[in-house]
XYZ file of C-alpha atoms in Angstrom:
575
model
C 82.894 101.206 105.551
C 80.738 104.942 105.440
C 77.889 106.219 104.204
C 77.202 109.227 102.586
C 74.763 111.708 103.538
C 71.682 112.963 101.581
C 71.703 114.511 98.521
C 75.409 112.253 97.243
C 75.495 112.688 93.634
C 73.407 109.298 92.115
C 75.649 105.609 92.223
C 77.622 105.956 87.625
C 75.879 102.769 86.774
C 77.851 102.250 83.670
C 80.908 102.414 82.481
C 81.624 105.424 80.272
C 84.273 107.856 77.565
C 83.043 110.438 79.162
C 81.217 113.137 80.975
C 83.151 116.101 79.836
C 81.001 118.933 78.645
C 80.680 120.898 75.726
C 81.146 124.614 76.667
C 77.603 125.961 76.288
C 78.382 130.176 77.073
C 77.392 132.691 75.679
C 80.353 134.679 76.994
C 84.109 134.747 75.579
C 85.879 131.500 76.520
C 89.368 132.627 74.983
C 89.794 130.609 71.517
C 93.022 133.215 70.694
C 91.482 132.519 67.305
C 88.143 133.262 67.533
C 87.661 136.219 71.300
C 91.843 137.585 70.203
C 94.055 136.555 72.181
C 93.206 139.358 75.292
C 93.739 137.520 78.566
C 90.825 136.782 80.902
C 92.076 135.175 83.363
C 95.109 135.427 86.572
C 96.882 132.730 85.066
C 96.472 134.141 81.408
C 97.667 137.529 81.714
C 101.091 135.468 83.688
C 102.000 134.047 81.190
C 101.387 136.649 78.411
C 103.520 138.926 80.494
C 106.677 137.024 80.196
C 107.083 132.669 78.764
C 107.776 130.595 80.941
C 110.907 129.216 78.947
C 112.250 132.818 80.472
C 112.402 131.912 84.301
C 114.742 129.540 83.051
C 117.861 132.905 82.868
C 115.954 133.647 86.331
C 116.641 130.278 87.859
C 120.546 130.338 86.862
C 121.513 134.145 87.803
C 119.547 135.943 90.393
C 117.274 132.691 92.726
C 119.860 129.784 92.427
C 122.464 133.206 94.060
C 119.275 134.565 96.265
C 117.939 130.544 97.112
C 114.144 130.083 98.048
C 112.999 133.828 99.587
C 114.200 135.688 96.309
C 111.954 133.849 94.126
C 108.650 135.694 92.899
C 105.641 134.796 93.250
C 104.417 134.901 89.839
C 107.612 132.692 88.679
C 107.110 129.735 91.900
C 103.532 129.780 91.281
C 103.480 130.350 87.849
C 107.207 129.782 85.632
C 108.703 127.230 87.337
C 106.608 124.627 85.674
C 107.357 125.035 82.037
C 111.271 123.488 83.056
C 109.881 121.164 85.870
C 109.360 122.619 89.312
C 106.896 122.781 91.333
C 107.878 123.876 95.452
C 106.601 120.748 96.882
C 104.090 120.289 100.372
C 105.145 121.571 103.634
C 105.685 118.196 105.579
C 103.320 117.978 108.760
C 100.183 120.148 107.544
C 97.315 116.599 107.484
C 94.409 116.630 104.293
C 92.070 117.542 106.091
C 93.986 121.068 105.904
C 94.314 120.803 101.827
C 91.319 122.881 100.396
C 91.269 125.360 103.113
C 95.525 127.213 102.567
C 96.573 129.510 100.441
C 99.406 127.670 97.775
C 101.935 129.635 100.034
C 100.905 128.680 103.301
C 101.407 124.910 101.490
C 104.353 125.653 100.189
C 107.701 124.462 101.198
C 111.078 126.446 100.483
C 112.419 122.882 98.691
C 110.993 121.319 94.867
C 109.754 118.115 93.480
C 112.260 118.141 89.616
C 111.010 116.179 87.522
C 112.638 114.790 84.485
C 111.334 114.130 81.516
C 112.069 111.385 79.604
C 110.569 110.506 76.051
C 109.295 107.603 74.743
C 110.499 106.623 77.831
C 114.287 105.308 76.439
C 117.360 105.848 78.989
C 121.183 104.823 78.565
C 122.617 103.401 81.279
C 124.582 106.521 81.834
C 121.863 108.665 81.959
C 120.073 106.668 84.897
C 123.355 106.968 86.744
C 122.948 109.971 85.745
C 120.004 111.018 87.597
C 120.929 108.773 90.004
C 123.360 110.058 91.718
C 121.388 113.817 91.374
C 118.993 111.856 93.558
C 121.836 111.167 96.096
C 123.430 114.406 95.954
C 120.817 116.630 95.294
C 118.179 115.080 96.721
C 117.793 112.821 99.347
C 118.226 109.696 97.379
C 114.215 110.365 96.172
C 113.078 109.440 93.262
C 109.977 108.180 91.348
C 108.971 105.962 88.435
C 105.679 108.159 86.979
C 103.005 106.529 85.171
C 104.319 109.186 82.469
C 107.790 108.204 81.309
C 109.599 111.374 84.236
C 111.184 110.466 87.101
C 110.279 113.201 89.917
C 113.306 114.276 92.392
C 112.033 115.335 95.602
C 113.505 117.562 98.084
C 115.767 119.778 95.558
C 117.465 123.302 96.249
C 117.239 126.266 93.886
C 120.415 126.418 94.751
C 121.666 123.631 93.492
C 119.020 123.229 90.133
C 121.626 124.972 87.810
C 124.433 121.889 88.127
C 121.411 119.018 87.849
C 120.723 121.000 84.981
C 124.154 121.396 83.636
C 124.552 116.773 84.440
C 121.202 115.959 83.182
C 122.025 117.959 79.624
C 125.628 116.389 79.862
C 123.682 113.389 78.648
C 121.094 114.316 76.890
C 118.492 115.322 79.132
C 116.829 118.387 80.045
C 113.146 118.974 83.069
C 111.957 121.678 79.316
C 108.325 121.779 79.731
C 107.897 118.459 82.427
C 105.503 120.742 84.096
C 103.250 123.643 82.954
C 100.706 125.134 79.868
C 102.841 122.818 77.844
C 103.575 119.503 75.512
C 104.773 117.253 77.834
C 106.534 114.279 78.267
C 105.274 112.063 75.082
C 104.723 108.302 75.738
C 106.060 106.109 73.564
C 105.674 101.995 73.494
C 108.424 100.789 75.974
C 109.298 97.588 73.611
C 109.061 99.897 70.079
C 112.294 99.254 67.606
C 112.826 95.268 70.110
C 110.229 93.510 70.041
C 108.897 90.478 67.520
C 105.734 91.889 66.970
C 105.621 95.406 66.501
C 103.647 97.427 64.215
C 105.805 100.216 63.645
C 108.296 101.767 66.084
C 107.511 105.032 66.989
C 111.222 106.197 68.244
C 112.123 108.296 65.033
C 108.585 110.140 64.594
C 108.436 110.677 68.652
C 112.251 112.366 68.668
C 111.831 114.269 65.184
C 108.881 116.594 67.187
C 111.500 116.270 70.471
C 113.779 118.360 68.003
C 111.895 120.576 66.716
C 109.294 121.485 69.150
C 110.641 120.628 72.376
C 111.166 123.971 73.597
C 109.410 126.048 70.932
C 107.656 129.079 72.295
C 105.184 128.383 69.408
C 103.974 126.272 71.575
C 104.976 127.429 75.240
C 101.668 128.864 76.073
C 98.717 126.239 75.810
C 95.504 126.206 77.028
C 96.811 124.011 78.961
C 98.801 121.077 79.759
C 99.060 119.084 76.396
C 99.772 115.094 76.513
C 100.836 112.606 73.785
C 100.986 109.276 73.288
C 102.299 106.995 70.894
C 103.244 103.196 70.293
C 102.962 101.007 67.000
C 102.280 97.776 69.235
C 99.780 95.597 70.040
C 99.605 95.802 72.911
C 97.835 99.371 73.353
C 100.655 100.175 76.052
C 101.024 104.084 76.394
C 97.645 104.597 77.485
C 96.286 106.657 75.362
C 93.321 107.363 75.478
C 93.460 109.579 78.079
C 96.398 111.429 75.620
C 94.580 115.182 74.458
C 96.092 113.448 71.667
C 96.898 109.747 70.690
C 98.337 107.989 67.873
C 98.500 103.826 67.756
C 100.131 101.138 65.260
C 97.644 100.097 62.953
C 97.904 98.104 59.338
C 96.771 99.866 56.446
C 95.014 97.433 54.038
C 96.374 99.424 50.764
C 99.449 102.258 52.256
C 101.018 99.774 55.192
C 102.311 100.928 58.989
C 100.920 103.459 59.895
C 99.014 105.283 62.807
C 94.801 105.611 64.236
C 94.719 108.777 65.961
C 92.492 109.453 68.485
C 91.685 113.153 70.384
C 90.803 114.355 73.953
C 91.165 111.678 76.709
C 91.769 113.260 79.730
C 90.795 112.977 83.387
C 91.092 114.939 86.785
C 87.531 115.857 88.045
C 85.372 115.871 84.331
C 87.122 112.937 82.786
C 86.153 112.028 79.408
C 88.204 109.183 76.922
C 89.974 110.144 73.345
C 88.325 109.007 69.833
C 88.572 107.614 67.020
C 88.655 110.385 64.233
C 88.929 107.355 61.959
C 91.696 109.297 60.311
C 95.084 106.750 58.636
C 98.521 109.006 59.822
C 101.514 107.839 57.449
C 104.862 108.132 59.511
C 105.972 110.777 57.125
C 103.148 112.558 58.010
C 103.772 112.293 62.200
C 105.200 115.033 62.518
C 102.820 117.058 60.808
C 99.436 115.776 62.474
C 101.752 116.542 65.592
C 101.940 119.784 65.079
C 98.397 120.508 63.314
C 96.378 119.110 66.882
C 98.856 121.148 68.609
C 98.287 124.310 67.496
C 93.969 123.705 66.893
C 94.440 123.414 70.932
C 96.713 126.575 71.008
C 93.966 128.795 68.385
C 90.866 126.601 69.655
C 91.148 125.899 73.119
C 89.204 127.417 75.497
C 90.769 129.146 77.995
C 88.392 131.849 79.996
C 88.077 129.171 82.589
C 90.737 126.457 83.715
C 88.644 124.185 83.916
C 87.602 123.854 81.174
C 90.823 124.513 78.973
C 92.358 120.946 78.531
C 91.172 119.680 74.822
C 88.957 116.830 75.644
C 86.399 120.401 76.548
C 86.749 121.256 72.787
C 86.329 117.333 71.300
C 82.386 117.478 73.459
C 82.135 120.994 72.384
C 83.862 120.025 68.323
C 83.175 116.436 67.458
C 85.146 113.911 65.552
C 83.604 115.636 62.641
C 83.762 119.628 63.340
C 87.521 118.454 64.569
C 89.579 116.588 61.695
C 87.580 119.160 58.773
C 89.633 121.933 60.483
C 92.737 120.015 61.471
C 93.409 118.667 57.339
C 91.805 122.057 55.704
C 92.988 124.636 58.315
C 96.385 123.541 59.772
C 97.659 120.524 57.479
C 96.224 121.444 53.766
C 95.039 117.483 52.807
C 93.233 115.529 53.273
C 94.355 111.754 55.775
C 93.777 109.113 54.517
C 89.614 106.704 56.020
C 91.890 104.607 57.748
C 91.235 100.825 60.948
C 91.012 100.714 64.297
C 93.355 99.036 66.590
C 93.202 95.191 67.046
C 91.643 93.761 70.560
C 95.077 93.505 72.594
C 96.913 90.342 72.082
C 98.160 90.734 75.233
C 99.530 92.672 78.636
C 100.707 96.011 77.860
C 102.960 96.422 81.607
C 106.037 94.296 79.125
C 106.818 92.561 83.346
C 109.129 89.635 82.790
C 111.245 88.163 80.243
C 110.786 88.364 76.835
C 112.428 87.231 73.592
C 113.286 90.842 71.198
C 113.143 89.823 67.557
C 117.363 90.093 67.755
C 117.166 86.909 70.242
C 118.079 88.893 73.397
C 116.264 89.389 75.674
C 114.075 92.675 77.812
C 113.589 92.563 81.269
C 110.210 93.815 83.297
C 110.678 94.732 86.514
C 108.121 96.185 89.044
C 109.170 98.638 92.307
C 106.239 99.149 94.803
C 104.087 101.828 92.482
C 107.039 102.946 90.904
C 108.984 104.386 94.770
C 112.661 103.341 93.732
C 116.005 105.650 94.957
C 118.806 107.199 93.650
C 120.597 104.560 95.565
C 118.144 102.409 92.631
C 118.686 103.615 89.800
C 122.579 103.319 90.527
C 122.324 99.929 91.047
C 119.938 98.680 88.526
C 122.962 100.733 86.093
C 125.936 99.270 87.332
C 123.711 95.603 87.014
C 122.384 96.327 82.822
C 125.692 97.199 82.325
C 127.056 93.932 84.196
C 124.065 92.445 81.939
C 126.389 93.629 78.682
C 123.352 96.028 78.453
C 123.350 99.604 78.344
C 119.549 100.472 77.499
C 116.784 100.257 80.104
C 113.001 101.790 78.578
C 109.917 103.242 81.089
C 106.342 102.224 80.977
C 103.463 103.963 81.864
C 102.561 101.324 85.080
C 105.624 103.038 86.868
C 107.775 99.415 85.791
C 111.442 99.780 84.574
C 112.863 97.367 81.606
C 116.470 96.415 80.776
C 117.184 95.534 76.693
C 118.453 93.813 75.328
C 120.402 91.283 77.517
C 122.397 87.904 76.239
C 120.326 84.970 77.283
C 122.768 82.941 79.642
C 122.968 87.072 81.745
C 119.122 86.816 81.893
C 119.387 84.661 85.138
C 121.857 86.506 86.393
C 120.437 89.880 85.909
C 116.761 88.892 87.364
C 118.317 88.060 91.298
C 120.690 91.226 90.781
C 117.008 93.301 89.714
C 115.578 91.459 93.214
C 117.853 92.710 94.903
C 118.143 95.636 95.192
C 113.464 96.286 95.086
C 112.691 95.781 91.614
C 110.991 92.489 90.748
C 110.220 90.303 87.583
C 108.576 87.857 88.591
C 105.930 89.644 90.343
C 102.458 89.302 91.532
C 99.069 90.116 89.575
C 99.225 92.613 92.713
C 102.050 93.864 92.365
C 102.126 94.458 88.567
C 98.593 95.574 88.686
C 98.932 98.026 91.353
C 99.783 102.545 91.196
C 99.597 105.055 92.915
C 100.440 108.699 93.476
C 102.900 110.871 94.938
C 100.521 111.730 97.734
C 100.190 114.036 100.381
C 103.971 112.826 101.246
C 104.631 115.339 98.595
C 101.881 116.744 97.073
C 100.118 119.925 97.760
C 97.442 119.139 96.034
C 96.602 115.140 97.748
C 94.444 114.755 101.123
C 95.970 111.039 101.446
C 98.803 109.394 101.474
C 99.337 106.593 98.842
C 102.651 105.463 98.063
C 103.009 103.947 101.400
C 99.105 102.903 101.880
C 99.500 100.908 98.442
C 102.695 98.432 98.836
C 100.911 97.762 102.705
C 97.544 96.644 99.929
C 99.722 95.114 98.176
C 102.268 93.507 100.423
C 99.348 92.314 102.967
C 97.411 90.969 99.266
C 100.658 88.906 98.467
C 100.085 86.839 101.381
C 96.169 86.767 102.034
C 94.379 86.084 98.066
C 97.054 84.376 95.626
C 95.729 84.913 92.705
C 98.018 82.593 90.753
C 98.436 83.077 87.229
C 94.862 84.869 86.791
C 94.723 88.253 85.511
C 95.785 90.727 87.888
C 93.225 92.949 88.592
C 94.285 96.416 89.416
C 94.508 98.521 91.381
C 94.230 102.530 90.802
C 95.468 104.756 94.062
C 95.359 108.536 94.203
C 95.508 111.031 96.888
C 92.533 113.393 95.223
C 90.359 113.839 92.181
C 92.717 114.485 89.735
C 93.393 111.166 88.743
C 97.087 111.349 88.808
C 96.929 108.421 88.623
C 93.532 106.816 86.491
C 91.380 105.701 89.193
C 88.241 106.149 86.764
C 90.623 103.534 84.704
C 91.472 100.925 87.912
C 89.170 97.684 87.977
C 89.810 98.827 91.526
C 90.041 102.950 91.555
C 90.782 104.845 95.400
C 90.063 108.502 94.714
C 92.024 110.217 98.536
C 89.037 112.541 100.560
C 88.456 112.619 104.299
C 85.616 110.022 104.568
C 83.468 110.337 108.632
C 83.844 106.511 109.704
C 80.152 105.324 111.996
C 81.521 106.762 114.996
C 81.620 110.304 113.386
C 85.343 110.497 113.519
C 86.631 112.402 110.673
C 89.496 110.011 108.851
C 91.722 109.445 105.361
C 89.451 107.277 102.781
C 88.443 106.988 99.657
C 85.742 106.901 97.096
C 85.632 103.895 95.490
C 85.289 103.080 91.548
C 84.814 99.728 90.415
C 85.371 98.731 86.370
C 86.544 100.968 84.649
C 89.834 100.457 82.056
C 91.205 100.815 78.869
C 91.449 99.042 75.305
C 94.173 96.342 76.072
C 94.315 92.235 76.762
C 90.812 91.597 78.081
C 88.790 94.799 77.417
C 87.767 95.731 72.922
C 86.715 99.613 74.616
C 88.146 101.256 77.430
C 85.171 102.815 79.849
C 85.414 104.336 83.353
C 84.433 102.666 86.633
C 80.941 103.513 87.926
C 80.814 104.654 92.097
C 78.794 103.480 94.554
C 76.464 105.504 96.727
C 77.661 105.514 99.877
C 80.891 102.969 99.163
C 84.279 104.674 100.790
C 86.802 102.799 102.575
C 88.921 104.227 105.688
C 92.623 104.216 104.839
C 92.817 101.037 107.201
C 90.331 99.148 105.483
C 91.708 99.627 102.221
C 93.129 95.846 101.658
C 89.784 94.029 103.457
C 87.702 95.961 101.348
C 89.843 94.807 97.419
C 90.446 91.693 99.811
C 85.781 90.780 100.055
C 85.914 92.257 96.374
C 87.771 90.163 94.549
C 86.808 86.964 96.390
C 83.603 87.564 95.341
C 83.958 87.828 91.923
C 86.615 84.762 91.901
C 83.287 83.403 93.486
C 80.338 84.540 91.953
C 81.711 85.882 87.831
C 79.995 83.756 85.363
C 82.504 81.407 82.249
C 85.621 84.743 81.062
C 83.926 87.296 82.618
C 86.623 89.726 83.472
C 86.137 90.974 87.063
C 85.485 95.098 84.972
C 82.319 93.190 82.800
C 81.307 91.437 86.441
C 81.443 95.170 88.765
C 79.564 97.508 86.247
C 77.014 94.376 85.915
C 76.417 93.363 89.270
C 73.907 95.142 92.361
C 75.128 97.601 94.314
C 75.497 95.402 97.330
C 77.326 92.955 96.073
C 80.494 95.843 96.092
C 79.806 96.833 99.252
């Protein structure tokens, strides 16, 4: 481990709901309804100059013919994102140079492409098409992300029109998979099939996607905008870190519906969402989604991009004002007060074999931190169909489910998935670990993540078998932006360059401890703590995790969770 230089931030002693602060500036904040729509930064200028949705025509008619060098810089570093395309990191640039180089110096001439999978719902035909696109156009790469996307790499702009044609032939799209737009909508992976489901969100997710994704009314938001909707009691869509979360509850008079949460988001200034205390009937969901999204569009802060997420507006307004404006200015009616969600009775990762309400089974399988391949996806589609299934679901934990499996077909499917790298009887370490893209492809990353996370899992499986104890969650992130939810893992690792005791600068991580979202064993979400001086090199990660978890296993009191223990004990215990 390394030491921290004088002047470093104080340790965070307890978990909290967030640190995003309201804006106190008297300068115009770029709120359209207050300050007018004049752009106050270069990003806003580009967005007003030409809607990001319009770049598709140029990709198909100009850039696909002319290749990478024909792409305008404004489109390349801006509008391409509206169609799920980011330039990926040029190979060979080490993490120490990430912050010192300009974007064009980091650019490779290939793209990362996100395929949007709203609600995480795929047919086997759709999965097969993605898999074949990966094989044909993306060097057999594919990652299941923690946001219901399948992410491909090494995509050449000359191939994009054909990729779109194949995706759209089976009802898939990359529309608004990135950019300052409504991103993919997270939905319960067991929507419509779980025995204990409160309400099925499938219809409302479908309505929102059909009516509003790709709608120019919402294609210029202040920043990205994330939605999560679940009707399952396991709280399986990480609703507390989304801009808008809808969670299934039963109103004592109105029956099943949704509890509404607003203003979640992580990155460098994390904040967990807050309840509005309002109950949303199923027939009101689309109205509420439009209302909240419109508030963000019209009142969101656009002057500074690092203050432009909805969480900053909520911090400025508070929940009472937010609800009042939603009801009076946008809905035109009052929402009923409603109950909070009950504590989750079990894990929401859905790994393993589970009976559906119709007597069939769903089989949840874990790759290593979402890393798969086109070949794996093709084989998964084949195995699912051989078992009688035509439906696949992705989860916000980088896992995959096969639905509708007859009981007699389950053993063969489990074995087939295992042979292709998807484990149904996964260890707690494999179940509990997620990782972002990392330096392999991401221009923001400082360290490698996917391979390190897999090596760590394999080492811990050998050295620290915890049996059927509740898995310790390990979230591995390559930079401060928290795509792998650093602050909400039992153990969160934030990538950075660290200095060893010998003065050598190497890849490493700042350690966050005791974070978590509402779920099984945790009634309320909270952000983890950091401890002064607690950083580990990449080579030390497995050793550190083993050491701190053994201390927890030996020293915790009663049914105390790892998070509770990590937030209670002295700093020295966590070193």
